[in-house]
């Protein structure tokens, strides 16, 4: 085989393997990010964050806004962790 020959058989096998495995990998990542357990942990984290703000003397309205922003940040971090740059 010369340097310019394309290994069609090997390339086909690799693409078939990727077609089979990549969707399973993506599904596993999404399930770990959006699972019931993850949601429960995020809720606990938000509750603890809010309680700490109140204990530190932050007004309730401000603590609520800050906690909402905290949850939005957590929610936005999850998808960015699995994005693939092209």
Short mmCIF file of C-alpha atoms in Angstrom, two decimals:
data_model
loop_
_atom_site.label_atom_id
_atom_site.label_comp_id
_atom_site.label_asym_id
_atom_site.label_seq_id
_atom_site.Cartn_x
_atom_site.Cartn_y
_atom_site.Cartn_z
CA UNK A 1 0.00 0.00 0.00
CA UNK A 2 1.41 3.41 -0.95
CA UNK A 3 1.31 6.49 1.26
CA UNK A 4 -1.72 7.74 -0.70
CA UNK A 5 -3.89 4.61 -0.39
CA UNK A 6 -6.84 4.93 1.96
CA UNK A 7 -7.33 1.92 4.25
CA UNK A 8 -11.05 1.65 3.45
CA UNK A 9 -11.65 -1.56 5.38
CA UNK A 10 -10.00 -0.26 8.55
CA UNK A 11 -11.73 3.10 8.22
CA UNK A 12 -15.10 1.39 7.79
CA UNK A 13 -14.50 -0.75 10.88
CA UNK A 14 -13.54 2.30 12.93
CA UNK A 15 -16.63 4.22 11.82
CA UNK A 16 -18.88 1.26 12.61
CA UNK A 17 -17.34 1.00 16.07
CA UNK A 18 -17.74 4.75 16.64
CA UNK A 19 -21.35 4.63 15.43
CA UNK A 20 -22.05 1.92 17.99
CA UNK A 21 -20.10 3.27 20.95
CA UNK A 22 -20.42 7.07 20.77
CA UNK A 23 -24.21 7.22 21.29
CA UNK A 24 -23.87 4.90 24.30
CA UNK A 25 -21.12 7.11 25.73
CA UNK A 26 -23.16 10.28 25.25
CA UNK A 27 -26.19 8.64 26.83
CA UNK A 28 -24.15 7.53 29.85
CA UNK A 29 -22.76 11.04 30.32
CA UNK A 30 -26.20 12.63 30.05
CA UNK A 31 -27.67 10.16 32.53
CA UNK A 32 -24.94 10.94 35.03
CA UNK A 33 -25.45 14.69 34.62
CA UNK A 34 -29.26 14.65 34.68
CA UNK A 35 -29.98 11.75 37.05
CA UNK A 36 -32.38 11.90 39.98
CA UNK A 37 -29.42 11.59 42.33
CA UNK A 38 -27.68 14.54 40.69
CA UNK A 39 -30.84 16.62 41.05
CA UNK A 40 -31.11 15.72 44.72
CA UNK A 41 -27.48 16.67 45.31
CA UNK A 42 -27.96 19.99 43.51
CA UNK A 43 -30.99 20.68 45.71
CA UNK A 44 -28.97 19.93 48.85
CA UNK A 45 -26.16 22.16 47.63
CA UNK A 46 -28.57 25.01 46.90
CA UNK A 47 -30.19 24.64 50.32
CA UNK A 48 -26.84 24.68 52.08
CA UNK A 49 -25.73 27.69 50.02
CA UNK A 50 -28.91 29.60 50.93
CA UNK A 51 -28.60 28.72 54.64
CA UNK A 52 -24.98 29.88 54.71
CA UNK A 53 -25.92 33.19 53.10
CA UNK A 54 -28.69 33.75 55.66
CA UNK A 55 -26.35 32.78 58.51
CA UNK A 56 -23.83 35.30 57.19
CA UNK A 57 -26.44 38.05 57.44
CA UNK A 58 -27.37 38.35 53.76
CA UNK A 59 -30.98 39.60 53.41
CA UNK A 60 -33.41 36.80 52.43
CA UNK A 61 -34.33 38.38 49.10
CA UNK A 62 -30.67 38.76 48.13
CA UNK A 63 -29.89 35.23 49.35
CA UNK A 64 -32.71 33.86 47.21
CA UNK A 65 -31.46 35.72 44.13
CA UNK A 66 -27.90 34.56 44.76
CA UNK A 67 -29.09 30.96 45.23
CA UNK A 68 -31.06 31.10 41.99
CA UNK A 69 -27.97 32.38 40.20
CA UNK A 70 -25.94 29.58 41.81
CA UNK A 71 -28.37 26.94 40.53
CA UNK A 72 -28.36 28.47 37.04
CA UNK A 73 -24.58 28.31 37.05
CA UNK A 74 -24.60 24.64 38.10
CA UNK A 75 -27.21 23.84 35.46
CA UNK A 76 -25.25 25.64 32.74
CA UNK A 77 -21.97 23.96 33.69
CA UNK A 78 -23.31 20.46 33.10
CA UNK A 79 -23.96 20.74 29.36
CA UNK A 80 -20.74 22.66 28.77
CA UNK A 81 -18.84 19.83 30.35
CA UNK A 82 -19.98 17.47 27.60
CA UNK A 83 -19.85 19.82 24.59
CA UNK A 84 -17.44 18.83 21.88
CA UNK A 85 -15.58 21.49 19.91
CA UNK A 86 -15.53 20.90 16.17
#
